[in-house]
CSV table of C-alpha atoms in Angstrom, one decimal:
chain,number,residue,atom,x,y,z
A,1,UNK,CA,138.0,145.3,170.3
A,2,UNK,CA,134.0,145.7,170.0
A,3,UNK,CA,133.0,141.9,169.3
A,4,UNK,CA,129.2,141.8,168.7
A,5,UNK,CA,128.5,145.4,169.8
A,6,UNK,CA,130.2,144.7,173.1
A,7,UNK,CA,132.0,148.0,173.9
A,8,UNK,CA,135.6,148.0,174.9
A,9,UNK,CA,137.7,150.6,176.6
A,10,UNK,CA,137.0,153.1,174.3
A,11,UNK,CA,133.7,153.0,175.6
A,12,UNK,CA,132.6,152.2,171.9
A,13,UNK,CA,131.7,148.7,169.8
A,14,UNK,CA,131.5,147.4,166.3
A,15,UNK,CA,127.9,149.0,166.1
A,16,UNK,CA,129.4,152.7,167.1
A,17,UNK,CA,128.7,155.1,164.3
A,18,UNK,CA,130.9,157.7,163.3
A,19,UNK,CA,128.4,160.5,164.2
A,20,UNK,CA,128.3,158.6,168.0
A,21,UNK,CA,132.5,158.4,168.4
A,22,UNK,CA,133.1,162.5,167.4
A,23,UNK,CA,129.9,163.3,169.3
A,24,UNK,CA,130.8,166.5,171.1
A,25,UNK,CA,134.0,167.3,169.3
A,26,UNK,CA,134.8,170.6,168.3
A,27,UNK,CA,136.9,170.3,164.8
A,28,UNK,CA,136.6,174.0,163.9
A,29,UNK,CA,140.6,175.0,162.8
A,30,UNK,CA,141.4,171.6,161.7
A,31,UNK,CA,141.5,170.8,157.9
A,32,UNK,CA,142.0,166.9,156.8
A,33,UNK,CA,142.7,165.2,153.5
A,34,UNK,CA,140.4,162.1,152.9
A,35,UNK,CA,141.2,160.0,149.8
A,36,UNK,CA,138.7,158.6,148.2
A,37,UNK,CA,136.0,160.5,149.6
A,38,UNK,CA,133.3,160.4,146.4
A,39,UNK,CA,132.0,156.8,147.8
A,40,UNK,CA,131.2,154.9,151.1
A,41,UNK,CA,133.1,155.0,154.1
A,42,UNK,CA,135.3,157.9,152.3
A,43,UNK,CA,131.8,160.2,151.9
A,44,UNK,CA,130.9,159.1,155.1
A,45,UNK,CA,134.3,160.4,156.6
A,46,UNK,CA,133.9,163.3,155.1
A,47,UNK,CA,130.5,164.2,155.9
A,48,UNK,CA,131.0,163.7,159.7
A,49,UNK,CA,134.1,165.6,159.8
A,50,UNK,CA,132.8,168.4,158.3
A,51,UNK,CA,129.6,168.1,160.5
A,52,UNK,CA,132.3,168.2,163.7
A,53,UNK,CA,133.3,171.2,161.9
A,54,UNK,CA,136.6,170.5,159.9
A,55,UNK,CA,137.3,172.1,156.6
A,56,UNK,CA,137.6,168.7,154.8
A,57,UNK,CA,139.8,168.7,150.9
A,58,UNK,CA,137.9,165.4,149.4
A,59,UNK,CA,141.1,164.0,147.3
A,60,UNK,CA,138.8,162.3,144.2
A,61,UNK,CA,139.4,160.4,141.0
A,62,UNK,CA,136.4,161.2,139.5
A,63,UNK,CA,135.6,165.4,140.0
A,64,UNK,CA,131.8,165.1,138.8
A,65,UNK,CA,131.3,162.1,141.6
A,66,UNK,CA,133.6,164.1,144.3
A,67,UNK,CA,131.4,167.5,143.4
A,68,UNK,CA,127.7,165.8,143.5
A,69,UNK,CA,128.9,164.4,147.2
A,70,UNK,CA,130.2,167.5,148.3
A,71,UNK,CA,126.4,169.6,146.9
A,72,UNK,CA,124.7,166.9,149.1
A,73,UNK,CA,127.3,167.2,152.3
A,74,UNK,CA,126.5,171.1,151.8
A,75,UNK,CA,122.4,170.4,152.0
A,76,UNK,CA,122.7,168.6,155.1
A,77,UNK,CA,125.3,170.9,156.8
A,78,UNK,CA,124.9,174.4,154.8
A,79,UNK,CA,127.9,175.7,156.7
A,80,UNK,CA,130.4,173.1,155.7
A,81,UNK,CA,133.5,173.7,154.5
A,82,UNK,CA,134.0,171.3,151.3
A,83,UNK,CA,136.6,171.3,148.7
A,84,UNK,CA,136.8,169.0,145.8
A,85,UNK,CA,140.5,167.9,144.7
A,86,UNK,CA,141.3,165.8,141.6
A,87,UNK,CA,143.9,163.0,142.8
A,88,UNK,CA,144.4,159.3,141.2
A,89,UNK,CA,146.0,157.0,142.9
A,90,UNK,CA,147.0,154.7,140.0
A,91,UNK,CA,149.2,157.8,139.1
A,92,UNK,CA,151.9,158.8,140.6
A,93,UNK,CA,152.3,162.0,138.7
A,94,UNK,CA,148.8,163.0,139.9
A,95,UNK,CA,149.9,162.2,143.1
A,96,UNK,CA,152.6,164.4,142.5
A,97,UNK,CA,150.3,167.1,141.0
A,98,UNK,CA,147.6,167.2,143.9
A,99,UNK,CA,150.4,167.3,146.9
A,100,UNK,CA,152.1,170.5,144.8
A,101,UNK,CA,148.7,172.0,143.8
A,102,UNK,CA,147.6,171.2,147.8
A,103,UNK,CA,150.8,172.6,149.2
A,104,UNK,CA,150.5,176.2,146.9
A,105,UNK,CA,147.0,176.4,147.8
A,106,UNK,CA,147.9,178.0,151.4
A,107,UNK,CA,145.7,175.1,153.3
A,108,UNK,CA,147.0,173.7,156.3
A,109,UNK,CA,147.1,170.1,157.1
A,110,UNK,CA,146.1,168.4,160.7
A,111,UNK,CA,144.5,165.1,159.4
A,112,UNK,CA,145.4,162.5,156.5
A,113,UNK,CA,143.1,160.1,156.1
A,114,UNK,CA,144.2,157.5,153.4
A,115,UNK,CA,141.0,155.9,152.8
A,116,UNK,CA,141.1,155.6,149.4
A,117,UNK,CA,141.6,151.5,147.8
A,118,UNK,CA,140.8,148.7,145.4
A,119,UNK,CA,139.6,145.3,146.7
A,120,UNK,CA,140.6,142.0,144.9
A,121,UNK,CA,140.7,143.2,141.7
A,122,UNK,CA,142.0,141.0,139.0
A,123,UNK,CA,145.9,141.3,138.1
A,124,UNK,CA,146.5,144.6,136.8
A,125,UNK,CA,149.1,147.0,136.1
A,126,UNK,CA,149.1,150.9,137.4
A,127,UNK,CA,149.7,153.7,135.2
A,128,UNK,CA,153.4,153.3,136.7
A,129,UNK,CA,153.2,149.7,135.9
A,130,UNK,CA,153.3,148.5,139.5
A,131,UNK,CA,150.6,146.1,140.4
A,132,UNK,CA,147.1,147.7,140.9
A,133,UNK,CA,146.7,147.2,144.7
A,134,UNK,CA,150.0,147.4,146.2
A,135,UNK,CA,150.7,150.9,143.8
A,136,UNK,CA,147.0,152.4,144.6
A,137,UNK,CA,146.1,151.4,148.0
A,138,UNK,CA,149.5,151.2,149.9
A,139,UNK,CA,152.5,153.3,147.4
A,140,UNK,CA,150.7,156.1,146.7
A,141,UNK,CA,149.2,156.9,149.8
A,142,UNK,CA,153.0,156.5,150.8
A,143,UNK,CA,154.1,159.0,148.6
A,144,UNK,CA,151.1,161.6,149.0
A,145,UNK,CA,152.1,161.2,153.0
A,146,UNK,CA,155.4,161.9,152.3
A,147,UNK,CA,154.5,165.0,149.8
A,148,UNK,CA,152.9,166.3,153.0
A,149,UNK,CA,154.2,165.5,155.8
A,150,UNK,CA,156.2,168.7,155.6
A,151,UNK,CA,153.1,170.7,155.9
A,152,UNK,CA,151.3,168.7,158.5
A,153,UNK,CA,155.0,169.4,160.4
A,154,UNK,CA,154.3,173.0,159.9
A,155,UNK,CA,151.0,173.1,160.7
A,156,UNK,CA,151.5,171.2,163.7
A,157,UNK,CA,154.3,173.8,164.9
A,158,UNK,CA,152.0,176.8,163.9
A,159,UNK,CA,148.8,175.7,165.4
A,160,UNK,CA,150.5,173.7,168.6
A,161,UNK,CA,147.7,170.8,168.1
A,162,UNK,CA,148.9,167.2,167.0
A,163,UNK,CA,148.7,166.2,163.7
A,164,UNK,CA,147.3,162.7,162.8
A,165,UNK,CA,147.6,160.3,159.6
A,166,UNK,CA,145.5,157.3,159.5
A,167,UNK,CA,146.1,154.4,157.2
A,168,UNK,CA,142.9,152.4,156.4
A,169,UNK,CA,144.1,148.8,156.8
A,170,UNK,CA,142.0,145.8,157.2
A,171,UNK,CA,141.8,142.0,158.5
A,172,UNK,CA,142.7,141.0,155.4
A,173,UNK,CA,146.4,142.3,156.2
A,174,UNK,CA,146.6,138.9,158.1
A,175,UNK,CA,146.4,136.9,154.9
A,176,UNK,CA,149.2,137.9,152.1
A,177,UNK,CA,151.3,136.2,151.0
A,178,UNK,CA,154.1,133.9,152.4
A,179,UNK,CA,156.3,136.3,153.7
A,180,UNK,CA,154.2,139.1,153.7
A,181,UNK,CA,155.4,141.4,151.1
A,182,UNK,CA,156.7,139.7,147.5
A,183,UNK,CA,159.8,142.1,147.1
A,184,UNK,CA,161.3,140.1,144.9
A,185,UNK,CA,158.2,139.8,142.6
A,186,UNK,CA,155.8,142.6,143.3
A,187,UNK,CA,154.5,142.6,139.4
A,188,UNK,CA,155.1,139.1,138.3
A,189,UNK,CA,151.3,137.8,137.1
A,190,UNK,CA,152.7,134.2,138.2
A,191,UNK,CA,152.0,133.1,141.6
A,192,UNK,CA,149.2,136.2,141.7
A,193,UNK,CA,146.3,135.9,143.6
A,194,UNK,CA,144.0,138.8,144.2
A,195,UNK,CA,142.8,138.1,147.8
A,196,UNK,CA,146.6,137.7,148.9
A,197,UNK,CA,147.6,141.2,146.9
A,198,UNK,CA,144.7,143.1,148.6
A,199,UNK,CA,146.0,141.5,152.0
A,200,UNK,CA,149.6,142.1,151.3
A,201,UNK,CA,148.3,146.0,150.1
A,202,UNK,CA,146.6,146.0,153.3
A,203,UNK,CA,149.8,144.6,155.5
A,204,UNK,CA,152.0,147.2,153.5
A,205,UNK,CA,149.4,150.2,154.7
A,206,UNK,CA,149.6,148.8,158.1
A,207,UNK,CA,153.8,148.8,157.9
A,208,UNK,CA,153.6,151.9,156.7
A,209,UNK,CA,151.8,153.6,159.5
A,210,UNK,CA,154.1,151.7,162.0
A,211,UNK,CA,157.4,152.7,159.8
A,212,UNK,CA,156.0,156.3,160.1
A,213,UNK,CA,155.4,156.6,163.7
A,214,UNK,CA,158.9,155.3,164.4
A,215,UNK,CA,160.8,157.9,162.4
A,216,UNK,CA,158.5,160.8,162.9
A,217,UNK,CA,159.0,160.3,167.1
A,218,UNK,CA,162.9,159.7,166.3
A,219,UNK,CA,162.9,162.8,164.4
A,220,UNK,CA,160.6,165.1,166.7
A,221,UNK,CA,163.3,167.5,168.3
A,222,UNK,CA,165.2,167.6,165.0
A,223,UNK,CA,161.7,169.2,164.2
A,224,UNK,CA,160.9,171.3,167.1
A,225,UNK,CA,157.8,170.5,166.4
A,226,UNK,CA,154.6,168.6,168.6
A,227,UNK,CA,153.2,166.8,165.7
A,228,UNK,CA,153.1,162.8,167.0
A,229,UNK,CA,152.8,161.6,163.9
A,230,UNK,CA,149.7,159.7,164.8
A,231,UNK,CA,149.5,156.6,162.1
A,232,UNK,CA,147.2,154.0,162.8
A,233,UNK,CA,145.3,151.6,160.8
A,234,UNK,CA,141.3,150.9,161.0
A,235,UNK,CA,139.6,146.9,161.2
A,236,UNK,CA,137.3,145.0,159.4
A,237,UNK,CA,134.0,146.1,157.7
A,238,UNK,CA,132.1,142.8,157.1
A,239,UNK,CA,128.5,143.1,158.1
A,240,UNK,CA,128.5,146.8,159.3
A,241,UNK,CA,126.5,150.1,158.2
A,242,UNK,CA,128.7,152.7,156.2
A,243,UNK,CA,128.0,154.9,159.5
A,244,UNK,CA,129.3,152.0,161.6
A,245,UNK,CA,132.2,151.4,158.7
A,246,UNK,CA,133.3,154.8,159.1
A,247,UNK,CA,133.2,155.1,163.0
A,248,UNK,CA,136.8,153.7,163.6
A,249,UNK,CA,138.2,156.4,160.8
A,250,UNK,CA,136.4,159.3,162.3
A,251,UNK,CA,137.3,157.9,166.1
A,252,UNK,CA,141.3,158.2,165.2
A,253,UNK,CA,141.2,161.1,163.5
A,254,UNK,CA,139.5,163.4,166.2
A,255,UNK,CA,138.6,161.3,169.3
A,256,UNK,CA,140.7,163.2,172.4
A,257,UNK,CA,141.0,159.3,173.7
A,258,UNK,CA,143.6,158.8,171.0
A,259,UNK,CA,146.1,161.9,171.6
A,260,UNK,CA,149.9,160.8,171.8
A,261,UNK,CA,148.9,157.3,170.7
A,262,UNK,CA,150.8,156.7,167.3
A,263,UNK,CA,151.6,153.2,165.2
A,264,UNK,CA,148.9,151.4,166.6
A,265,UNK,CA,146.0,149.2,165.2
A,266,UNK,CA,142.6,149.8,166.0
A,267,UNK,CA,139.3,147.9,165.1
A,268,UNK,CA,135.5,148.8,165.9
A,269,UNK,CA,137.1,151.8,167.9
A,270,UNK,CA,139.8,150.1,170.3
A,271,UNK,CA,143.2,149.3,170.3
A,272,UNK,CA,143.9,145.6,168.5
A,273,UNK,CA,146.6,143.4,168.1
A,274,UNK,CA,147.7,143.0,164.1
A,275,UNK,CA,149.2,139.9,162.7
A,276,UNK,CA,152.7,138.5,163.6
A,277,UNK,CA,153.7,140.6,160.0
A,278,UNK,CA,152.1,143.6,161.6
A,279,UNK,CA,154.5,143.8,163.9
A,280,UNK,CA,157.6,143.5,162.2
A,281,UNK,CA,159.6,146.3,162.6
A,282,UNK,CA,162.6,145.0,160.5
A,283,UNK,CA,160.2,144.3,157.9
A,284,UNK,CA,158.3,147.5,157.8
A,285,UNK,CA,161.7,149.0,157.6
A,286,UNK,CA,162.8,146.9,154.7
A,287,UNK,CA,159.3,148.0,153.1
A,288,UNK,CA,159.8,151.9,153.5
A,289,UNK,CA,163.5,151.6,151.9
A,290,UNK,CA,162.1,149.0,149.1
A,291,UNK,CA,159.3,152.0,148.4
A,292,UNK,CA,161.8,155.1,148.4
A,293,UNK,CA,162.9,154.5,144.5
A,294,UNK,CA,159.8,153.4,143.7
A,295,UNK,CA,157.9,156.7,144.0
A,296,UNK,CA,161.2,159.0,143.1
A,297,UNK,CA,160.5,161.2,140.6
């Protein structure tokens, strides 16, 4: 890891922006999904992707915001290729909606980025009435990834280039609460405390991309396809730029250093080590099976 703008292996540091770690890279063929892409390190994402090239789909909340972002992506780089799609994450039927309406549209899919979140809001119930973080930063990116994973399969067979998902996580997954994940009481107001539920959302995000990478490389001949299921999750953003913010997001999803590398944790553009939780495979097992009736229809 970059500590103080020292570089690491990567040859990048916790100063690298995102322009600096896809310097060079040639993204013209790929398309990518970033959530949340109307604000911050989302629009940030977005407009360096589509500066490498990549025909990015900004998956929005709020259209107007998502459209005024993608007019001033399309100053800067007049030859962008920017689309605008309405998705909320506190819904799981517009979750629902955008993956069908994505999936009809024709688009391929070589990137995920599941940027999109909430940060220590106050208790709070989704639309699905599952607590606010865990249902909009970790379920429903679990059920939009699901929703397409199919297509990134396909696209990955078609186009014989690896697909990549990457889960924005944080250093806050090393703080939730005992246990990790509150299966038991994922909605109960008592005991709630919104610092632990953002780090348990963030753990769960982390799980997930770990969960993911384990049964896409189980499943890959079943496939017949070269997709490696990259999944990773991205560090801490405390004192850093939006550029710098975005850099590990941009690094994972087109960096050439990163090809066949899948479930791992990166921060400030390196390899990391997550918390003990991170690394529990029985429990990011126990999370994907506890999240499968969840999100059914």
């Amino acid at each position: 890891m970059g500590f103080f703008g020292k570089k690491g292996s990567s040859g990048f540091s916790s100063s690298s922006t995102a322009e600096e770690v896809t310097e060079g890279i040639d993204g013209n063929g790929l398309t990518a999904i970033v959530t949340g892409a109307s604000s911050g390190i989302g629009t940030e994402t977005a407009r360096v992707l589509a500066l490498r090239g990549v025909h990015v789909v900004m998956a929005v909340r709020n259209v107007d915001s998502g459209n005024k972002v993608r007019e001033e992506i399309l100053k800067e780089i007049p030859s962008a290729k920017v689309e605008v799609m309405e998705l909320d994450l506190s819904s799981m039927s517009s979750v629902r909606e955008f993956a069908f309406k994505y999936n009809s549209s024709g688009f391929p899919l070589n990137i995920l980025i599941n940027n999109a979140g909430i940060m220590a809001s106050p208790y709070m119930l989704s639309k699905d009435n599952i607590e606010l973080q865990f249902a909009t930063n970790y379920l429903s990116h679990f059920l939009l990834t699901n929703l397409l994973l199919d297509n990134m399969k396909n696209t990955a067979r078609e186009s014989n280039r690896e697909g990549r998902i990457v889960n924005l996580s944080s250093s806050a997954h090393r703080h939730p609460f005992p246990g990790g994940i509150r299966f038991d009481s994922i909605n109960d107001e008592a005991g709630y405390g919104s610092i632990k539920a953002y780090g348990q959302s963030k753990l769960a995000t982390l799980l997930h991309a770990n969960e993911l990478a384990r049964r896409i490389h189980t499943n890959l001949f079943r496939y017949h396809t070269i997709l490696s299921g990259f999944a990773s999750t991205v560090g801490r953003f405390m004192f850093k730029t939006v550029p710098q913010g975005a850099a590990t997001t941009c690094y994972v999803a087109l960096n050439p250093q990163v090809n066949g590398v899948s479930g791992k944790y990166f921060e400030d553009c390196n390899i990391s080590k997550s918390s003990a939780y991170g690394q529990d495979a029985d429990l990011a097992k126990k999370l994907w099976e506890f999240s499968l009736p969840l999100t059914s229809p």
